[in-house]
Short mmCIF file of C-alpha atoms in Angstrom, two decimals:
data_model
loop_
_atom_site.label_atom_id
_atom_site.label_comp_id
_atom_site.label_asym_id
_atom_site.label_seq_id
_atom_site.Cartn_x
_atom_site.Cartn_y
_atom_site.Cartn_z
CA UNK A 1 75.52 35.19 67.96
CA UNK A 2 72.88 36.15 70.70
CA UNK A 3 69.52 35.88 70.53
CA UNK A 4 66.97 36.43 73.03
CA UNK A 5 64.08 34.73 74.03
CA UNK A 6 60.98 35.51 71.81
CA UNK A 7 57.91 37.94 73.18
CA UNK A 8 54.35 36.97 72.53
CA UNK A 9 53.05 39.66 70.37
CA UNK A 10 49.34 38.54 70.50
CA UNK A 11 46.59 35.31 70.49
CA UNK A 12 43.83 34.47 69.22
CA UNK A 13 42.06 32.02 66.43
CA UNK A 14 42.63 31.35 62.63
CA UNK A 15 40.84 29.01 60.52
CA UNK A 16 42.18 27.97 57.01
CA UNK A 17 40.45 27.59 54.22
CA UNK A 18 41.53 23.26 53.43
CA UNK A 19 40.20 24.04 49.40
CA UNK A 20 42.02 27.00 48.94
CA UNK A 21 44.98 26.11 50.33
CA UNK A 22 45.43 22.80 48.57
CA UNK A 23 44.94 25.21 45.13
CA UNK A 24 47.63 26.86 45.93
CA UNK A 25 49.79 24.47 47.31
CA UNK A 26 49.27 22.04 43.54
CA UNK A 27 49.97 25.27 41.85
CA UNK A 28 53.08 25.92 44.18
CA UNK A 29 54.59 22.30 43.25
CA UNK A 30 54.68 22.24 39.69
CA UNK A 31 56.34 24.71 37.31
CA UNK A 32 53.55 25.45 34.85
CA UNK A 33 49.95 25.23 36.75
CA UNK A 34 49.04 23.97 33.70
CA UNK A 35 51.38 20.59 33.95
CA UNK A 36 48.47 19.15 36.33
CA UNK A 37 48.15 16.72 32.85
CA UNK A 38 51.85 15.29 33.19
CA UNK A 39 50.98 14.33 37.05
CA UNK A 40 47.80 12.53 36.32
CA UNK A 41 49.99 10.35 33.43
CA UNK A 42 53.13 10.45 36.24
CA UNK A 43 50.22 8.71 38.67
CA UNK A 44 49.02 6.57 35.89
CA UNK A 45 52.91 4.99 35.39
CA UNK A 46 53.23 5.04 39.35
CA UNK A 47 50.31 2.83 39.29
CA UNK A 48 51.88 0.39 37.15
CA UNK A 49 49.45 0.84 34.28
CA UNK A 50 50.52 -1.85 31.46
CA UNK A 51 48.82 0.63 29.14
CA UNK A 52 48.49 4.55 28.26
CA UNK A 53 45.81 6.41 26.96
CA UNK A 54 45.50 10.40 26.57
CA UNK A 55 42.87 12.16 25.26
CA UNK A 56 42.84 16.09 24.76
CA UNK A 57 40.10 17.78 22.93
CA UNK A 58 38.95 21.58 23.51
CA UNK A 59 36.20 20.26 26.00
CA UNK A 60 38.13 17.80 27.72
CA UNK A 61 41.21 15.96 28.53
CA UNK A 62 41.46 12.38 30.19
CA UNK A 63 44.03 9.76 30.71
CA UNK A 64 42.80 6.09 31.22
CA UNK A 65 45.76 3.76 32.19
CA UNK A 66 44.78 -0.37 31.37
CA UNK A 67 45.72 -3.15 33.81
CA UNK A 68 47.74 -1.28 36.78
CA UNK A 69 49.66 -3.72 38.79
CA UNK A 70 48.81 -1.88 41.68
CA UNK A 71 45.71 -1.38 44.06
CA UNK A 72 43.79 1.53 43.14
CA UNK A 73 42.34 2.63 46.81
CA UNK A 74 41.27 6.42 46.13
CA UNK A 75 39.57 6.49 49.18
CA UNK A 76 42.25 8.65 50.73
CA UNK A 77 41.61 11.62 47.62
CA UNK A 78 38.82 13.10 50.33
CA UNK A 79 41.50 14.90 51.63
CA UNK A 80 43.48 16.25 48.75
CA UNK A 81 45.49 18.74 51.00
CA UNK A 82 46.99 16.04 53.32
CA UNK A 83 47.53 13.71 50.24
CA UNK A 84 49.71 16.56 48.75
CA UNK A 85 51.78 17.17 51.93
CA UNK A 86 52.70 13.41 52.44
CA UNK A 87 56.25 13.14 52.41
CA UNK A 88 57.93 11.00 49.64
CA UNK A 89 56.99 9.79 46.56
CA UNK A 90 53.43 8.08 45.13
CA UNK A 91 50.71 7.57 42.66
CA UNK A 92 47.86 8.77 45.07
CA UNK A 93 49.65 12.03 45.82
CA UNK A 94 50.93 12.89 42.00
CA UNK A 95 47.42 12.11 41.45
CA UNK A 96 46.20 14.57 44.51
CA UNK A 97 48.61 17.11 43.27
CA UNK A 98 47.07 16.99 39.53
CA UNK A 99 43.60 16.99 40.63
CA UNK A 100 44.02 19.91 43.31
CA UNK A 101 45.80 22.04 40.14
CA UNK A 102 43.06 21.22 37.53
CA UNK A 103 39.88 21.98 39.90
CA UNK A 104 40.61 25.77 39.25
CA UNK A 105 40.82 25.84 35.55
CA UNK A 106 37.89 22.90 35.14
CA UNK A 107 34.20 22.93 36.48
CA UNK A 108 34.44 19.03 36.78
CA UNK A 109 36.67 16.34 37.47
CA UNK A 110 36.07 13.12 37.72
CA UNK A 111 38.69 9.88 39.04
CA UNK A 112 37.27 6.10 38.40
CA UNK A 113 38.86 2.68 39.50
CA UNK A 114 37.45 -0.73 39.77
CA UNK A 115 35.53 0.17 42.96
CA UNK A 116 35.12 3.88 43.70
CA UNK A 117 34.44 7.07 41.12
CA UNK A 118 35.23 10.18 43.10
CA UNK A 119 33.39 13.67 41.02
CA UNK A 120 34.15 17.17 41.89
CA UNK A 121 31.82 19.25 40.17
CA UNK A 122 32.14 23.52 41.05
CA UNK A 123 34.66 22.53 43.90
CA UNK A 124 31.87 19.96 45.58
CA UNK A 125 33.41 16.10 46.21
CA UNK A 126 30.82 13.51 45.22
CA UNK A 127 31.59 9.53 45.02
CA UNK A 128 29.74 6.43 43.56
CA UNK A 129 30.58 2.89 42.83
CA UNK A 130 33.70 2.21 40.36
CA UNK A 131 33.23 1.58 37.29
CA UNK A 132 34.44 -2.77 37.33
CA UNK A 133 36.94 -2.44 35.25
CA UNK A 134 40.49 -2.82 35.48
CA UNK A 135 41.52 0.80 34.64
CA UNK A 136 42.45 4.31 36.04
CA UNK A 137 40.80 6.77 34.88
CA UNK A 138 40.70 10.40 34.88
CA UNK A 139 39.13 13.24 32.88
CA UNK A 140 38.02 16.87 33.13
CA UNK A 141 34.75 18.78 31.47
CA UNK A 142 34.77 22.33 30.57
CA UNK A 143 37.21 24.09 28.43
CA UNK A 144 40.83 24.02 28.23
CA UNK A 145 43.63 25.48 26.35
CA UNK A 146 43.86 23.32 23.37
CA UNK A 147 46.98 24.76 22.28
CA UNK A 148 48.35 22.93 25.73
CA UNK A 149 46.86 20.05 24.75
CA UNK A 150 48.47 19.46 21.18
CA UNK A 151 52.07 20.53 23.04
CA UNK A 152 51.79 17.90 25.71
CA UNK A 153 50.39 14.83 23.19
CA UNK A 154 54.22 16.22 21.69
CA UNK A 155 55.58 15.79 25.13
CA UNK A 156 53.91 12.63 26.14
CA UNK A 157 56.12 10.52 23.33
CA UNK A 158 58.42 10.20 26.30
CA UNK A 159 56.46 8.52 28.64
CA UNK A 160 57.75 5.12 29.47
CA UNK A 161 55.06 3.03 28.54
CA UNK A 162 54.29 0.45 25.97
CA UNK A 163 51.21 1.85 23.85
CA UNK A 164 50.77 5.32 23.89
CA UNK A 165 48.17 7.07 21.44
CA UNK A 166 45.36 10.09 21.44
CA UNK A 167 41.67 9.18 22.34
CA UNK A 168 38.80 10.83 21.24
CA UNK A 169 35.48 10.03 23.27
CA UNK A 170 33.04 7.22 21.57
CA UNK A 171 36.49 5.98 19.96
CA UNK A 172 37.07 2.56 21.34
CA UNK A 173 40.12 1.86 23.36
CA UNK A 174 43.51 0.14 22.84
#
């Protein structure tokens, strides 16, 4: 085979658009857009949460892991984008990955540990102080399809962790 050298066709400038790529890009790496649910529980076991909670309902759906073994430093979810192009395998980026394919579909969505709570409401980032607990915690507002929901509490039987039951909000936890 020959090849020749290349030309340069033309310059310039392009800017990319950070939010709209890292849509895409969550909604490129899973097979149903929707599965953004089974990445936040994936993060949640990645975590080493010694407990499972899942709550779907048709104005929200959360998942609030008990005593994780590991550090919960979400300090690096400012940058969702680079999170999701990491190489390898982690908690932070499932979680990046689930949160960059849910801020489409939800007007808020909301992230709490021991020491930081990261809110994006419409798209905007927002953080405060964590909540002092020992948790993970994650949760969306707005509707969803809540024929999704009852499929995935189906799938969810399978997750490998000790306790795993619905949660309603106001119902008090494990």
């Amino acid at each position: 085979l020959n090849f020749e050298e290349g030309r340069l066709d033309s310059s310039g400038q392009f800017t990319l658009d950070w939010e709209k790529a890292g849509g895409k890009l969550a909604s490129s790496q899973l097979a149903n857009a929707s599965d953004y649910f089974l990445k936040w529980i994936q993060a949640a076991i990645r975590f080493g949460c010694a407990e499972l909670e899942v709550g779907t309902h048709p104005q929200f759906m959360e998942v609030r892991g008990l005593r994780p073994s590991q550090p919960l430093t979400l300090e690096e979810l400012r940058d969702l984008t680079a999170l999701q192009l990491r190489k390898g395998e982690s908690a932070l980026k499932d979680l990046a990955i689930g949160i960059a394919a849910a801020l489409p579909r939800y007007p808020q969505v909301e992230v709490r540990s021991r020491e930081r709570t990261f809110q994006w409401l419409k798209g905007q980032l927002s953080e405060q102080e964590g909540s002092g607990k020992n948790e993970f915690y994650i949760s969306t507002s707005g509707y969803h399809d809540w024929h999704y929901g009852i499929a995935l509490e189906g799938r969810c039987r399978f997750a490998p962790v000790p306790i795993l039951k619905p949660l309603h909000r106001g119902e008090p936890g494990l």
